[in-house]
Amino acid sequence: MAAAASTDTENPLTAGLERLPVAPTTLVIFGATGDLAKRKLLPALYNLAHEGALPERFHLIGVSRKGKEHEDFRAECEEAIRRFSRRKPDDSVLASLLETVKYIAGTFDDDAVYAALGQELDGFEKEAGEPLNRAFYLSTAPQFFPVIVDALGGNQLDHHEDAQVRVIIEKPFGTTLEEARELNRRVLATFDETQVFRIDHYLGKETVQNMMAFRFANGMFEPLWNRNYIDSVQITAAEEIGIGSRADYYDAAGALRDLIQNHMLQLLCHVAMEPPVSFTAEGVRNEKVKVLQAIPQLSAADIPGMAVRAQYGPGHAGGEDVPGYLEEEGVPEGSITETYAALRLEVDNWRWAGVPFYLRTGKRLARKVTEIAVTLKPVPHLAFSQHGSLGVQPNQLVLTLQPNEGVSLRLGAKIPGTRMIIRPVNMEFLYGTAFLSQSPEAYERLITDAMRGDATLFTRNDEVEAQWRICDPIVKYWASDLDPTHPPAHPGPPDPGPTHPVLPKYEAGSQGPREAEGLLREGDRWRAI
Ligand code: BG6
């Protein structure tokens, strides 16, 4: 690889940070011509190359169904990087990254593909005169995950005498608990768990990792971090965008599977986990699994009061009039897929018993915001009430993941003047301002960690199953006759009215459905999006 570009201005706060070494590796991307590869993986590789964070010897092989030559694929990679990279590419770094890129065309169950892959991998090693680690990135439609894993095993590509072989698996990891278990069984029949890296890109986000620094590197918060001081936790992942061209995937998934089962439960785990003994893959993941296990499964009787779903109708978002979900291209007529989901969960353990954890996510909401808001209990006594202690609100700590990464703490402060009138003010910390640098994209961190064999920021087999254990009853309930929004299994004579009159709707660009209010404990409120 060519030397990294040295055009970035030195930042005194981050200077001197040493890059963790990555052993020589060949990365193979299955589904290399897909959207994720173009938008995220290739730009991430470029940015790693730009920063000198790729190993000295690094090769890339793309595998996909479409027939094309190595050169065509290289040109496509270049185009994708130029279009989607977070920084303007430096020509020489880009040329050096793409110089040896190879492409293999074929279907994922075809042994000829794996024979060709084996040859390319061996060819790179011969050239290098040393064994190279291998990382297989499965960025395909999920039905191909087990097919590729089986084929890698069947073609003896799952191990190497003298180098590490790893497999990186994209989401969704199953669409039900049963499917996740089956996929784990298939994957672990070929690979050892230490070779498997299940991606949840939220874990690669700086602010999510900073949750751990925030909680466990500051003595100030941890003593308060429990049911004695914390009143409620609210986690929001709101998006302004609709489903774009992803109707095929999205209509089968819905908001609960798309974001809550993975990203949002991970955020919850970071808030609720016990301090790990060490920041190691097993240490951290053991604690997260304990949190997930402490969340009681919702029964059919509980679900209507603890889970709300809804679908967006037409409205105004991002400065333009936008269609409703049912009018989006590719959405089946009368679809009852939820584009919004909100839950009230409890973490039934010593630390958190009785504290509601509110989770909500949706497409086409008022704006993009991902945040964790921790509200403390009100003070027990207002000493200055006779002076009109107007506006006193409980402290609230808000960790914003996007768009402006940072932390803000709501405090009560006296308004200057002769009367004792209090109003809430915010104490803010913003990443961009404090560190003067752009945070790396989540995939940059995750690809490096997978190549280094560090699984701390990846979901373990029991963890992904524990996430599904929580979501499965809700998915099933929403798909069953028990749910009043679902059409009867044996419909009677055609109903002239709308097919699903009770599936809650919300206007695109709004705060979401009114029904979500019903999940809140008395006195609690959703934060404005
Ligand atoms: C993906 C979901 O996992 O996360 C998308 O499939 C969603 O539907 C995306 O838009 C959100 O990620 P981010 O990083 O933009 O918050």
Coordinates of C-alpha atoms and ligand atoms in Angstrom, one line a residue:
M1 CA 0.0 0.0 0.0
A2 CA 1.2 3.5 -0.7
A3 CA 1.8 5.8 2.3
A4 CA -1.2 7.5 3.7
A5 CA -2.0 11.0 2.5
S6 CA -0.6 13.5 5.0
T7 CA -2.9 16.4 4.2
D8 CA -5.0 16.3 7.4
T9 CA -4.3 19.1 9.8
E10 CA -2.8 17.8 13.0
N11 CA -5.2 18.0 15.9
P12 CA -3.4 18.5 19.2
L13 CA -6.0 16.6 21.1
T14 CA -5.8 13.5 19.0
A15 CA -2.1 13.7 18.0
G16 CA 0.1 10.9 19.2
L17 CA -2.7 8.3 19.0
E18 CA -1.1 5.1 17.8
R19 CA -2.9 3.0 15.3
L20 CA -3.5 -0.6 16.3
P21 CA -1.5 -2.9 14.0
V22 CA -3.4 -5.0 11.6
A23 CA -1.8 -8.2 10.2
P24 CA -1.6 -8.5 6.4
T25 CA -5.0 -9.4 5.1
T26 CA -7.1 -10.2 2.1
L27 CA -10.7 -9.0 2.5
V28 CA -13.3 -10.7 0.4
I29 CA -16.6 -8.9 0.0
F30 CA -19.5 -11.1 -1.1
G31 CA -22.2 -8.8 -2.6
A32 CA -19.5 -6.4 -3.7
T33 CA -21.6 -4.6 -6.2
G34 CA -24.5 -4.0 -3.8
D35 CA -25.6 -0.8 -2.1
L36 CA -23.9 -1.4 1.2
A37 CA -20.5 -2.1 -0.4
K38 CA -20.8 1.0 -2.5
R39 CA -22.1 3.4 0.1
K40 CA -20.3 2.2 3.2
L41 CA -17.7 -0.6 2.8
L42 CA -15.6 0.8 0.0
P43 CA -15.5 4.4 1.3
A44 CA -14.6 3.0 4.7
L45 CA -11.7 1.1 3.2
Y46 CA -10.6 4.2 1.3
N47 CA -10.6 6.3 4.5
L48 CA -8.6 3.6 6.4
A49 CA -6.1 3.6 3.5
H50 CA -6.0 7.4 3.6
E51 CA -5.1 7.3 7.3
G52 CA -2.5 4.6 6.9
A53 CA -4.7 2.3 9.0
L54 CA -4.8 -0.6 6.6
P55 CA -2.1 -3.3 6.9
E56 CA 1.1 -2.8 4.9
R57 CA -0.1 -5.7 2.7
F58 CA -3.8 -5.5 2.0
H59 CA -5.8 -6.9 -0.9
L60 CA -9.5 -6.8 -1.8
I61 CA -11.5 -9.3 -3.8
G62 CA -15.1 -8.6 -4.8
V63 CA -17.6 -11.5 -5.4
S64 CA -21.0 -10.9 -6.9
R65 CA -23.4 -12.4 -9.4
K66 CA -23.0 -9.9 -12.2
G67 CA -20.4 -10.8 -14.8
K68 CA -17.6 -8.2 -15.2
E69 CA -13.9 -7.9 -15.5
H70 CA -11.4 -6.9 -12.8
E71 CA -10.9 -3.5 -14.4
D72 CA -14.7 -2.8 -14.6
F73 CA -15.0 -3.6 -10.9
R74 CA -12.0 -1.4 -10.1
A75 CA -13.7 1.5 -12.0
E76 CA -16.9 0.9 -10.1
C77 CA -15.1 0.9 -6.8
E78 CA -13.4 4.2 -7.7
E79 CA -16.7 5.8 -8.6
A80 CA -18.3 4.6 -5.4
I81 CA -15.4 6.0 -3.3
R82 CA -15.4 9.3 -5.1
R83 CA -19.1 9.6 -4.6
F84 CA -19.5 8.4 -1.0
S85 CA -16.2 8.9 0.8
R86 CA -16.4 11.3 3.8
R87 CA -13.3 13.0 2.6
K88 CA -12.2 13.9 -0.9
P89 CA -10.0 11.0 -2.2
D90 CA -6.3 11.5 -2.8
D91 CA -5.6 10.1 -6.2
S92 CA -2.4 8.3 -5.3
V93 CA -3.9 6.6 -2.2
L94 CA -7.0 5.6 -4.2
A95 CA -4.9 4.2 -7.1
S96 CA -2.7 2.2 -4.7
L97 CA -5.8 0.8 -2.8
L98 CA -7.4 -0.4 -6.0
E99 CA -4.3 -1.5 -7.9
T100 CA -4.6 -5.2 -7.0
V101 CA -8.4 -5.5 -6.6
K102 CA -9.9 -8.6 -8.1
Y103 CA -13.4 -9.6 -9.1
I104 CA -15.1 -13.0 -9.2
A105 CA -18.5 -13.4 -10.8
G106 CA -20.8 -16.2 -10.0
T107 CA -23.7 -17.5 -7.8
F108 CA -22.9 -18.0 -4.2
D109 CA -23.7 -21.7 -4.3
D110 CA -21.3 -22.4 -7.2
D111 CA -18.2 -24.3 -6.2
A112 CA -16.4 -22.8 -9.2
V113 CA -16.6 -19.4 -7.5
Y114 CA -14.9 -20.8 -4.4
A115 CA -12.2 -22.5 -6.5
A116 CA -11.5 -19.2 -8.3
L117 CA -11.5 -17.5 -4.9
G118 CA -9.0 -20.0 -3.5
Q119 CA -6.7 -19.4 -6.5
E120 CA -6.8 -15.6 -6.0
L121 CA -6.2 -15.9 -2.3
D122 CA -3.2 -18.3 -2.9
G123 CA -1.9 -16.0 -5.6
F124 CA -1.7 -13.0 -3.2
E125 CA 0.1 -15.2 -0.7
K126 CA 2.6 -16.4 -3.2
E127 CA 3.3 -12.9 -4.3
A128 CA 3.7 -11.8 -0.7
G129 CA 5.9 -14.7 0.2
E130 CA 4.0 -15.1 3.4
P131 CA 0.5 -16.3 4.6
L132 CA -2.1 -13.6 4.7
N133 CA -5.1 -13.5 7.0
R134 CA -8.5 -13.8 5.3
A135 CA -11.7 -12.0 6.1
F136 CA -14.9 -12.9 4.3
Y137 CA -17.5 -10.1 4.5
L138 CA -21.0 -11.3 3.8
S139 CA -22.8 -8.2 2.5
T140 CA -25.5 -10.1 0.5
A141 CA -29.2 -10.6 1.0
P142 CA -29.6 -12.6 4.2
Q143 CA -30.8 -15.8 2.5
F144 CA -27.2 -16.2 1.1
F145 CA -25.5 -16.1 4.5
P146 CA -25.8 -19.8 5.2
V147 CA -25.2 -20.7 1.6
I148 CA -21.9 -18.8 1.6
V149 CA -20.8 -20.2 5.0
D150 CA -21.5 -23.7 3.9
A151 CA -19.7 -23.2 0.6
L152 CA -16.6 -21.7 2.4
G153 CA -16.6 -24.8 4.6
G154 CA -17.2 -27.2 1.8
N155 CA -14.3 -25.7 -0.2
Q156 CA -11.9 -25.7 2.8
L157 CA -11.8 -21.9 2.9
D158 CA -12.9 -21.8 6.5
H159 CA -9.4 -22.4 7.9
H160 CA -5.8 -21.8 7.1
E161 CA -2.8 -23.6 8.6
D162 CA -0.7 -20.4 9.1
A163 CA -3.1 -17.5 9.1
Q164 CA -6.4 -16.3 10.6
V165 CA -9.7 -16.8 8.8
R166 CA -12.7 -14.7 9.8
V167 CA -16.2 -14.2 8.7
I168 CA -18.1 -10.9 9.0
I169 CA -21.9 -11.2 8.8
E170 CA -24.2 -8.3 8.0
K171 CA -27.6 -7.7 9.5
P172 CA -30.3 -8.9 9.6
F173 CA -29.2 -12.0 11.5
G174 CA -32.4 -13.9 11.1
T175 CA -35.9 -12.5 11.1
T176 CA -37.2 -14.5 14.1
L177 CA -35.6 -16.2 17.1
E178 CA -35.9 -19.5 15.4
E179 CA -34.2 -18.3 12.3
A180 CA -31.4 -16.7 14.3
R181 CA -30.8 -19.9 16.1
E182 CA -30.8 -21.9 12.9
L183 CA -28.3 -19.4 11.3
N184 CA -26.1 -19.6 14.4
R185 CA -26.2 -23.4 14.1
R186 CA -25.2 -23.3 10.5
V187 CA -22.5 -20.7 11.0
L188 CA -21.0 -22.5 14.0
A189 CA -21.0 -25.8 12.2
T190 CA -18.3 -24.3 10.0
F191 CA -16.6 -21.6 12.0
D192 CA -15.6 -21.3 15.6
E193 CA -17.4 -18.4 17.4
T194 CA -14.0 -16.6 17.7
Q195 CA -13.9 -16.4 13.9
V196 CA -17.4 -14.9 13.6
F197 CA -18.1 -11.1 13.6
R198 CA -21.8 -10.2 13.5
I199 CA -22.1 -6.6 12.4
D200 CA -24.3 -4.0 14.2
H201 CA -23.0 -0.8 12.7
Y202 CA -24.2 1.2 15.8
L203 CA -21.5 -0.4 17.8
G204 CA -18.9 1.2 15.6
K205 CA -20.3 4.7 16.2
E206 CA -18.0 6.8 18.4
T207 CA -20.8 8.0 20.7
V208 CA -21.9 4.5 21.4
Q209 CA -18.4 3.6 22.4
N210 CA -18.2 6.8 24.3
M211 CA -21.1 5.6 26.5
M212 CA -18.6 3.3 28.1
A213 CA -16.0 5.9 28.6
F214 CA -18.6 8.3 29.9
R215 CA -20.0 5.8 32.4
F216 CA -16.9 3.9 33.4
A217 CA -14.2 6.6 33.2
N218 CA -16.0 9.3 35.2
G219 CA -16.7 8.7 38.9
M220 CA -19.4 11.3 38.9
F221 CA -22.2 9.5 37.1
E222 CA -21.9 5.9 38.2
P223 CA -23.1 6.4 41.8
L224 CA -26.3 7.9 40.3
W225 CA -26.7 5.3 37.6
N226 CA -29.5 3.2 39.2
R227 CA -33.2 3.1 40.1
N228 CA -32.6 5.3 43.2
Y229 CA -31.7 8.3 41.1
I230 CA -32.8 7.6 37.6
D231 CA -36.5 8.0 36.8
S232 CA -36.7 6.9 33.2
V233 CA -34.6 6.3 30.1
Q234 CA -35.7 7.3 26.6
I235 CA -33.9 6.1 23.5
T236 CA -34.9 7.6 20.1
A237 CA -33.7 6.8 16.6
A238 CA -35.8 9.0 14.4
E239 CA -35.2 9.4 10.7
E240 CA -36.5 12.0 8.3
I241 CA -36.0 9.7 5.3
G242 CA -38.6 7.3 4.0
I243 CA -37.8 3.8 2.8
G244 CA -36.3 5.0 -0.5
S245 CA -35.8 2.1 -2.9
R246 CA -35.7 -0.6 -0.2
A247 CA -39.4 -1.6 -0.2
D248 CA -38.5 -5.3 -0.8
Y249 CA -36.4 -5.5 2.3
Y250 CA -38.3 -3.1 4.4
D251 CA -41.8 -4.3 3.8
A252 CA -40.8 -7.8 5.1
A253 CA -38.8 -6.3 8.0
G254 CA -40.6 -3.3 9.5
A255 CA -39.3 -0.9 12.1
L256 CA -39.1 -3.4 15.0
R257 CA -36.8 -5.8 13.1
D258 CA -34.9 -3.1 11.2
L259 CA -33.8 -1.0 14.2
I260 CA -35.1 -2.1 17.6
Q261 CA -34.0 -5.7 17.5
N262 CA -30.4 -4.7 16.9
H263 CA -29.3 -1.1 17.2
M264 CA -31.7 0.1 19.8
L265 CA -31.3 -2.9 22.1
Q266 CA -27.6 -2.4 21.8
L267 CA -28.0 1.2 22.9
L268 CA -30.1 0.1 25.8
C269 CA -27.4 -2.5 26.8
H270 CA -24.8 0.3 26.9
V271 CA -27.0 2.3 29.3
A272 CA -27.9 -0.6 31.5
M273 CA -24.9 -2.9 31.6
E274 CA -22.8 -3.4 34.7
P275 CA -19.2 -2.3 34.5
P276 CA -17.3 -5.1 32.8
V277 CA -14.2 -6.3 34.6
S278 CA -12.2 -5.6 31.5
F279 CA -12.8 -4.0 28.1
T280 CA -12.5 -7.3 26.3
A281 CA -14.9 -9.0 23.9
E282 CA -16.0 -11.6 26.5
G283 CA -16.0 -9.1 29.4
V284 CA -18.2 -6.6 27.6
R285 CA -20.5 -9.1 25.8
N286 CA -21.1 -11.1 29.0
E287 CA -22.5 -7.9 30.6
K288 CA -24.7 -7.0 27.7
V289 CA -26.2 -10.5 27.5
K290 CA -27.1 -10.2 31.2
V291 CA -29.0 -7.0 30.5
L292 CA -30.9 -8.6 27.7
Q293 CA -31.7 -11.6 29.8
A294 CA -33.1 -9.3 32.5
I295 CA -35.7 -7.9 30.1
P296 CA -38.9 -9.9 30.6
Q297 CA -40.5 -11.3 27.5
L298 CA -43.8 -9.5 26.9
S299 CA -46.9 -11.7 27.0
A300 CA -49.8 -11.2 24.6
A301 CA -51.7 -9.5 27.3
D302 CA -48.9 -7.0 27.9
I303 CA -48.1 -6.1 24.3
P304 CA -50.9 -3.6 23.6
G305 CA -49.9 -1.5 26.6
M306 CA -46.1 -1.9 26.0
A307 CA -45.7 -1.7 22.2
V308 CA -47.1 0.6 19.6
R309 CA -46.6 0.4 15.9
A310 CA -47.7 2.8 13.1
Q311 CA -47.2 3.6 9.5
Y312 CA -46.6 6.9 7.8
G313 CA -49.1 8.6 5.6
P314 CA -48.4 11.4 3.2
G315 CA -47.0 14.6 4.6
H316 CA -44.2 17.1 4.4
A317 CA -40.7 16.1 5.2
G318 CA -37.2 17.5 4.4
G319 CA -38.8 20.6 2.8
E320 CA -41.0 18.7 0.3
D321 CA -44.3 17.0 0.0
V322 CA -43.8 13.3 0.3
P323 CA -46.0 10.2 -0.3
G324 CA -47.3 7.9 2.4
Y325 CA -45.7 4.5 2.9
L326 CA -48.5 2.8 0.9
E327 CA -47.7 5.0 -2.1
E328 CA -44.0 4.3 -2.0
E329 CA -42.6 2.4 -5.0
G330 CA -42.6 -1.4 -4.5
V331 CA -44.8 -1.4 -1.3
P332 CA -47.5 -4.1 -1.6
E333 CA -51.1 -2.8 -1.7
G334 CA -52.6 -2.6 1.8
S335 CA -49.3 -3.5 3.5
I336 CA -49.5 -3.3 7.3
T337 CA -45.8 -3.1 7.9
E338 CA -44.9 -0.7 10.6
T339 CA -42.6 2.2 9.8
Y340 CA -42.7 3.3 13.4
A341 CA -42.4 1.3 16.6
A342 CA -42.2 2.3 20.2
L343 CA -41.8 0.0 23.3
R344 CA -41.7 0.3 27.0
L345 CA -39.3 -2.2 28.4
E346 CA -38.1 -3.0 31.9
V347 CA -34.8 -4.3 33.0
D348 CA -35.7 -6.5 35.9
N349 CA -32.6 -6.5 38.0
W350 CA -31.3 -4.9 41.2
R351 CA -30.0 -1.8 39.5
W352 CA -33.0 -1.0 37.2
A353 CA -36.2 -2.6 38.7
G354 CA -39.1 -0.2 38.1
V355 CA -37.3 2.2 35.7
P356 CA -39.1 2.4 32.3
F357 CA -36.9 2.2 29.2
Y358 CA -38.8 3.8 26.4
L359 CA -37.6 3.0 22.9
R360 CA -38.9 4.5 19.7
T361 CA -37.9 4.6 16.1
G362 CA -39.5 5.6 12.8
K363 CA -39.0 6.6 9.2
R364 CA -40.4 10.0 8.0
L365 CA -40.4 11.7 11.3
A366 CA -39.7 15.4 11.8
R367 CA -35.9 15.1 11.7
K368 CA -33.0 12.7 12.0
V369 CA -32.1 12.4 15.6
T370 CA -30.6 9.5 17.6
E371 CA -30.3 10.1 21.3
I372 CA -30.4 8.6 24.7
A373 CA -32.1 10.7 27.4
V374 CA -31.7 9.8 31.0
T375 CA -34.0 11.6 33.3
L376 CA -33.2 11.8 37.0
K377 CA -35.8 11.8 39.7
P378 CA -37.1 15.2 40.8
V379 CA -35.5 16.7 43.9
P380 CA -37.3 15.6 47.1
H381 CA -38.0 19.1 48.3
L382 CA -38.2 22.6 46.7
A383 CA -36.8 24.9 49.4
F384 CA -37.6 28.1 47.5
S385 CA -41.2 27.3 46.6
Q386 CA -42.5 30.4 48.4
H387 CA -40.4 32.4 45.9
G388 CA -42.2 30.7 43.0
S389 CA -39.7 28.0 42.0
L390 CA -41.2 28.1 38.6
G391 CA -39.7 26.0 35.9
V392 CA -37.8 23.5 38.1
Q393 CA -37.3 20.3 36.1
P394 CA -35.5 17.2 36.9
N395 CA -31.9 16.9 35.7
Q396 CA -31.7 15.2 32.3
L397 CA -28.6 13.9 30.6
V398 CA -28.9 13.6 26.9
L399 CA -26.3 11.7 24.8
T400 CA -26.8 12.6 21.2
L401 CA -25.4 10.2 18.6
Q402 CA -26.6 12.1 15.6
P403 CA -26.6 14.6 14.1
N404 CA -24.4 16.6 16.5
E405 CA -22.6 14.1 18.6
G406 CA -22.3 15.2 22.1
V407 CA -23.6 15.2 25.7
S408 CA -25.8 17.7 27.3
L409 CA -26.9 18.0 30.9
R410 CA -30.0 19.9 31.9
L411 CA -29.5 21.8 35.1
G412 CA -31.7 24.2 37.0
A413 CA -30.3 27.7 37.2
K414 CA -31.5 30.9 38.8
I415 CA -32.6 33.6 36.4
P416 CA -30.5 36.7 37.2
G417 CA -32.6 39.1 39.2
T418 CA -34.0 39.7 42.6
R419 CA -36.5 36.8 42.6
M420 CA -35.6 33.2 43.0
I421 CA -36.9 31.9 39.7
I422 CA -35.3 28.8 38.3
R423 CA -35.1 27.8 34.7
P424 CA -33.5 24.8 32.9
V425 CA -30.2 25.5 31.2
N426 CA -28.0 23.0 29.3
M427 CA -24.3 22.3 29.9
E428 CA -23.0 21.0 26.6
F429 CA -20.2 19.0 25.3
L430 CA -19.9 18.7 21.5
Y431 CA -17.5 16.3 19.9
G432 CA -16.9 18.4 16.8
T433 CA -16.0 21.4 18.9
A434 CA -13.9 19.6 21.5
F435 CA -11.8 17.4 19.3
L436 CA -11.9 19.4 16.1
S437 CA -12.1 16.3 14.1
Q438 CA -14.7 14.4 12.1
S439 CA -15.6 11.1 13.7
P440 CA -14.7 8.1 11.6
E441 CA -17.6 6.2 10.0
A442 CA -18.7 3.2 12.0
Y443 CA -17.6 0.8 9.3
E444 CA -14.1 2.0 9.4
R445 CA -13.7 1.0 13.0
L446 CA -15.6 -2.3 12.6
I447 CA -13.7 -3.4 9.5
T448 CA -10.4 -2.7 11.3
D449 CA -11.5 -4.5 14.5
A450 CA -12.7 -7.6 12.5
M451 CA -9.4 -7.7 10.7
R452 CA -7.6 -7.5 14.0
G453 CA -9.8 -10.3 15.5
D454 CA -11.3 -8.0 18.2
A455 CA -14.9 -9.0 18.6
T456 CA -15.8 -6.5 21.4
L457 CA -17.9 -4.4 19.1
F458 CA -19.7 -7.3 17.4
T459 CA -22.7 -9.3 18.5
R460 CA -22.1 -12.7 20.0
N461 CA -24.3 -15.7 19.2
D462 CA -26.1 -15.8 22.5
E463 CA -26.5 -12.0 22.4
V464 CA -28.3 -12.0 19.0
E465 CA -30.6 -14.7 20.3
A466 CA -31.3 -12.8 23.5
Q467 CA -32.3 -9.8 21.3
W468 CA -34.7 -11.9 19.3
R469 CA -36.1 -13.4 22.5
I470 CA -37.3 -9.9 23.4
C471 CA -38.7 -9.0 19.9
D472 CA -40.1 -12.3 18.8
P473 CA -43.3 -12.2 20.8
I474 CA -44.1 -8.7 19.6
V475 CA -43.4 -9.6 15.9
K476 CA -45.6 -12.7 16.3
Y477 CA -48.3 -10.8 18.1
W478 CA -48.4 -8.1 15.5
A479 CA -48.6 -10.8 12.8
S480 CA -51.4 -12.7 14.5
D481 CA -55.1 -12.5 15.0
L482 CA -54.5 -11.3 18.5
D483 CA -53.6 -8.0 17.2
P484 CA -56.6 -5.9 16.4
T485 CA -54.7 -4.2 13.6
H486 CA -54.3 -7.5 11.8
P487 CA -57.0 -8.7 9.3
P488 CA -58.9 -11.8 10.4
A489 CA -57.4 -15.2 9.2
H490 CA -60.6 -16.1 7.5
P491 CA -62.2 -12.9 6.3
G492 CA -65.9 -12.9 5.8
P493 CA -67.5 -11.1 2.9
P494 CA -65.4 -8.4 1.3
D495 CA -65.3 -5.3 3.6
P496 CA -66.0 -2.2 1.6
G497 CA -64.1 0.0 4.1
P498 CA -60.3 0.3 4.4
T499 CA -58.6 -3.0 5.0
H500 CA -56.8 -2.2 8.2
P501 CA -58.7 0.7 9.8
V502 CA -57.0 0.5 13.1
L503 CA -53.4 0.4 12.2
P504 CA -52.3 3.7 13.6
K505 CA -51.0 6.2 11.0
Y506 CA -48.9 9.3 11.4
E507 CA -48.3 12.1 9.0
A508 CA -44.9 12.1 7.3
G509 CA -42.7 14.8 8.9
S510 CA -44.5 14.7 12.2
Q511 CA -43.6 13.6 15.8
G512 CA -45.1 10.1 15.2
P513 CA -48.5 8.6 16.1
R514 CA -50.5 9.9 19.1
E515 CA -50.9 6.3 20.2
A516 CA -47.3 6.3 21.4
E517 CA -48.4 8.5 24.3
G518 CA -50.3 5.5 25.6
L519 CA -47.0 3.7 26.5
L520 CA -45.9 6.4 28.9
R521 CA -46.2 6.3 32.6
E522 CA -48.2 9.1 34.1
G523 CA -46.2 12.3 34.1
D524 CA -43.7 11.1 31.5
R525 CA -43.4 12.7 28.0
W526 CA -41.7 11.9 24.8
R527 CA -39.0 14.4 23.9
A528 CA -39.6 16.5 20.9
I529 CA -38.0 15.1 17.8
Ligands
BG6_1 C1 -29.9 0.4 9.1 C2 -31.3 0.3 8.8 O1 -29.4 -0.7 9.9 O2 -29.7 1.6 9.9 C3 -31.8 1.5 8.0 O3 -31.5 -0.9 8.0 C4 -31.5 2.8 8.8 O4 -33.2 1.4 7.8 C5 -30.1 2.8 9.3 O5 -31.8 3.9 8.0 C6 -29.8 3.9 10.2 O6 -28.4 4.0 10.4 P1 -27.8 5.4 10.8 O7 -26.3 5.1 11.0 O8 -28.1 6.4 9.6 O9 -28.5 5.9 12.0

